Short mmCIF file of C-alpha atoms in Angstrom, two decimals:
data_model
loop_
_atom_site.label_atom_id
_atom_site.label_comp_id
_atom_site.label_asym_id
_atom_site.label_seq_id
_atom_site.Cartn_x
_atom_site.Cartn_y
_atom_site.Cartn_z
CA MET A 269 108.60 88.92 85.62
CA THR A 270 111.13 91.39 87.05
CA VAL A 271 108.94 92.53 89.93
CA TRP A 272 108.56 88.97 91.18
CA HIS A 273 112.29 88.36 90.92
CA HIS A 274 112.88 91.47 93.01
CA LEU A 275 110.38 90.21 95.58
CA TYR A 276 112.01 86.77 95.76
CA SER A 277 115.48 88.26 96.09
CA ARG A 278 114.38 90.09 99.24
CA TYR A 279 112.08 87.36 100.58
CA PRO A 280 113.38 84.00 99.26
CA GLU A 281 110.77 82.03 101.21
CA LEU A 282 108.02 83.60 99.09
CA ARG A 283 109.26 81.85 95.93
CA ALA A 284 107.23 78.84 97.05
CA LEU A 285 104.12 80.96 96.34
CA GLU A 286 105.07 81.68 92.72
CA ALA A 287 102.14 79.80 91.18
CA GLU A 288 99.61 81.50 93.47
CA LEU A 289 101.10 84.94 92.87
CA ASP A 290 100.99 84.41 89.11
CA ALA A 291 97.36 83.29 89.42
CA ALA A 292 96.50 86.39 91.47
CA LEU A 293 98.08 88.64 88.86
CA ARG A 294 96.18 86.91 86.04
CA ILE A 295 92.90 87.40 87.90
CA CYS A 296 93.58 91.10 88.49
CA LEU A 297 94.60 91.72 84.88
CA THR A 298 91.51 89.92 83.62
CA VAL A 299 89.36 92.09 85.89
CA TYR A 300 90.87 95.36 84.73
CA ARG A 301 91.12 94.49 81.06
CA GLY A 302 87.43 93.56 81.19
CA GLY A 303 86.36 96.80 82.86
CA GLY A 304 85.75 95.29 86.29
CA LYS A 305 86.79 96.25 89.80
CA LEU A 306 88.44 94.73 92.85
CA LEU A 307 86.65 94.45 96.20
CA LEU A 308 88.84 94.07 99.29
CA CYS A 309 88.13 93.05 102.88
CA GLY A 310 89.98 92.32 106.10
CA ASN A 311 90.03 93.16 109.80
CA GLY A 312 92.34 95.31 111.90
CA GLY A 313 95.74 95.54 110.25
CA SER A 314 94.38 93.64 107.28
CA ALA A 315 91.66 96.29 106.87
CA ALA A 316 94.44 98.86 106.78
CA ASP A 317 96.15 96.74 104.11
CA CYS A 318 92.94 96.89 102.06
CA ASP A 319 92.98 100.69 102.24
CA HIS A 320 96.67 100.66 101.33
CA ILE A 321 96.07 98.51 98.24
CA VAL A 322 93.24 100.77 97.11
CA GLY A 323 95.59 103.74 97.43
CA GLU A 324 98.11 102.09 95.09
CA LEU A 325 95.48 101.15 92.49
CA MET A 326 93.21 104.19 92.33
CA LYS A 327 96.04 106.56 91.33
CA GLY A 328 99.57 106.29 89.99
CA PHE A 329 101.85 104.13 92.14
CA MET A 330 105.22 103.82 90.41
CA LYS A 331 104.04 105.59 87.24
CA LYS A 332 102.26 108.89 86.58
CA ARG A 333 99.43 107.27 84.55
CA PRO A 334 98.30 110.20 82.37
CA ILE A 335 94.68 110.10 81.27
CA PRO A 336 94.30 109.00 77.61
CA ALA A 337 93.88 111.69 74.97
CA ASP A 338 90.28 110.71 74.17
CA GLU A 339 89.30 111.07 77.81
CA CYS A 340 91.04 114.45 77.99
CA ALA A 341 88.98 115.47 74.97
CA ARG A 342 85.77 114.42 76.76
CA PHE A 343 86.72 116.58 79.75
CA GLU A 344 87.36 119.54 77.46
CA ALA A 345 84.05 119.00 75.65
CA ALA A 346 82.19 118.98 78.95
CA LEU A 347 84.16 121.90 80.42
CA PRO A 348 85.38 124.11 77.57
CA GLY A 349 88.51 126.04 78.42
CA GLU A 350 89.04 124.17 81.69
CA GLY A 351 88.42 120.47 81.10
CA ARG A 352 91.75 119.63 79.51
CA ARG A 353 93.71 121.29 82.32
CA LEU A 354 91.67 119.36 84.87
CA ALA A 355 92.19 116.06 83.05
CA GLU A 356 95.93 116.65 82.83
CA ARG A 357 96.09 116.92 86.62
CA LEU A 358 94.24 113.64 87.14
CA GLN A 359 95.62 110.11 86.75
CA ALA A 360 94.20 106.96 85.19
CA SER A 361 92.55 104.82 87.87
CA LEU A 362 92.12 101.11 88.52
CA PRO A 363 88.78 100.72 90.35
CA ALA A 364 89.07 99.17 93.82
CA ILE A 365 86.83 99.39 96.88
CA SER A 366 87.90 98.67 100.47
CA LEU A 367 84.80 97.20 102.11
CA SER A 368 86.12 98.04 105.58
CA ALA A 369 86.04 101.78 104.82
CA HIS A 370 82.26 102.17 105.14
CA ALA A 371 81.78 102.65 108.88
CA ALA A 372 78.07 103.51 108.81
CA LEU A 373 77.18 100.51 106.66
CA CYS A 374 79.45 98.08 108.53
CA THR A 375 78.05 99.09 111.91
CA ALA A 376 74.47 98.99 110.61
CA VAL A 377 74.93 95.44 109.32
CA ALA A 378 76.68 94.37 112.54
CA ASN A 379 73.89 95.88 114.66
CA ASP A 380 70.83 95.02 112.57
CA MET A 381 71.89 91.70 111.03
CA ASP A 382 75.07 89.93 112.12
CA ALA A 383 78.71 91.04 112.39
CA GLU A 384 79.69 88.04 110.27
CA LEU A 385 77.83 89.62 107.36
CA VAL A 386 79.42 93.08 107.18
CA TYR A 387 81.45 92.17 104.08
CA ALA A 388 79.16 89.56 102.55
CA GLN A 389 76.38 92.15 102.39
CA GLN A 390 78.66 94.51 100.46
CA VAL A 391 79.82 91.76 98.11
CA LEU A 392 76.16 91.07 97.39
CA GLY A 393 75.59 94.73 96.61
CA TYR A 394 78.76 95.56 94.69
CA ALA A 395 79.84 92.40 92.89
CA ARG A 396 79.18 92.12 89.19
CA GLY A 397 80.48 89.70 86.60
CA GLY A 398 84.08 90.55 85.79
CA ASP A 399 84.96 91.69 89.34
CA ALA A 400 87.10 89.88 91.92
CA LEU A 401 87.48 89.84 95.70
CA ILE A 402 90.76 90.14 97.60
CA ALA A 403 90.11 88.64 101.05
CA ILE A 404 92.78 89.13 103.72
CA SER A 405 92.88 87.15 106.97
CA THR A 406 96.09 86.19 108.75
CA SER A 407 94.44 83.07 110.19
CA GLY A 408 92.24 82.37 107.19
CA ASN A 409 89.37 81.87 109.63
CA SER A 410 87.97 85.38 110.18
CA ALA A 411 84.23 84.75 110.01
CA ASN A 412 83.30 87.94 108.16
CA VAL A 413 86.06 87.45 105.59
CA VAL A 414 85.06 83.81 105.03
CA ARG A 415 81.43 84.90 104.56
CA ALA A 416 82.56 87.51 102.03
CA ALA A 417 84.42 84.83 100.09
CA GLN A 418 81.33 82.62 100.16
CA ALA A 419 79.23 85.50 98.84
CA ALA A 420 81.80 86.03 96.09
CA LYS A 421 81.54 82.37 95.09
CA ALA A 422 77.75 82.72 94.95
CA ALA A 423 78.16 85.84 92.79
CA GLY A 424 80.46 83.95 90.43
CA ILE A 425 83.52 86.16 90.95
CA PRO A 426 87.02 84.84 91.75
CA VAL A 427 88.62 85.18 95.18
CA ILE A 428 92.24 86.01 95.90
CA GLY A 429 93.05 85.10 99.50
CA MET A 430 95.96 86.38 101.56
CA THR A 431 96.50 84.31 104.70
CA GLY A 432 99.11 82.72 106.93
CA ARG A 433 100.66 79.29 106.64
CA SER A 434 97.59 77.17 107.38
CA GLY A 435 95.30 78.98 104.94
CA GLY A 436 92.35 78.30 107.24
CA ARG A 437 88.80 78.05 105.88
CA LEU A 438 89.49 80.84 103.42
CA ALA A 439 92.01 78.91 101.33
CA SER A 440 89.45 76.41 100.04
CA LEU A 441 87.30 79.27 98.71
CA CYS A 442 90.06 80.89 96.68
CA GLU A 443 91.15 80.70 93.06
CA ALA A 444 94.50 82.04 94.28
CA ALA A 445 95.35 81.29 97.94
CA ILE A 446 98.48 83.21 98.97
CA ALA A 447 99.32 81.48 102.25
CA VAL A 448 102.60 83.00 103.41
CA PRO A 449 105.02 80.80 105.39
CA ALA A 450 104.47 82.48 108.76
CA ASP A 451 102.22 81.87 111.74
CA THR A 452 101.87 84.89 114.02
CA THR A 453 99.79 87.88 112.96
CA PRO A 454 102.73 90.35 112.78
CA ASP A 455 104.88 87.92 110.81
CA VAL A 456 102.08 87.20 108.35
CA GLN A 457 101.26 90.87 107.85
CA GLU A 458 104.93 91.76 107.36
CA ARG A 459 104.98 89.37 104.38
CA HIS A 460 101.63 90.48 102.99
CA LEU A 461 102.85 94.05 102.45
CA PRO A 462 105.70 93.31 100.02
CA ILE A 463 103.46 90.84 98.20
CA TYR A 464 100.69 93.33 97.54
CA HIS A 465 103.19 96.04 96.66
CA ALA A 466 104.69 93.69 94.07
CA LEU A 467 101.23 92.75 92.81
CA CYS A 468 100.22 96.40 92.39
CA ILE A 469 103.48 97.17 90.57
CA ALA A 470 103.00 94.19 88.27
CA ILE A 471 99.43 95.25 87.46
CA GLU A 472 100.55 98.79 86.73
CA GLU A 473 103.44 97.67 84.55
CA ALA A 474 101.15 95.43 82.52
CA LEU A 475 98.42 98.03 81.98
CA PHE A 476 100.25 101.32 81.60
CA ALA A 477 103.02 102.25 79.19
CA SER A 478 106.30 103.61 80.54
#
């Protein structure tokens, strides 16, 4: 796929992850073609990466993504004289939820239950068959991310992990373990960004016409 070739041309060391990247893309396409959603979790910079990924999926990234004609017609039927104009200003969306974005819930779970459970509790609440979890941890050992992956396994949804070289505990819980060949947190995160950009572009290219 062209987007992967572009990624590998800029970051040749990532070619070693080709099988895992292809697996991650297959999981995401299966989710979206089946009407599911992606859940995402991470800490610190990885939490920011989760928000970033959601921003690329929930609206047009490299494409405008016009809403389909039948959906425009539904808007117009609900809002005669205004619905079509509203629909034409919106863009088709790929459902994704950053679990780190819910400050009140995260702090309530951390205070009332256990900080390890802030994401697992949300996976329990949100996950349905046909969804998937993207779990980001540079070490692969972040306790709350590992617990989220465990909750995803219990819910029967696949896990895409993004980690550093060792993979940590997270790697063994993943259907696609993207363990980049780097060790320090900044180096790992610098490689995660082009990977998830490429993944979002590949998803968009597969699901939306030019």
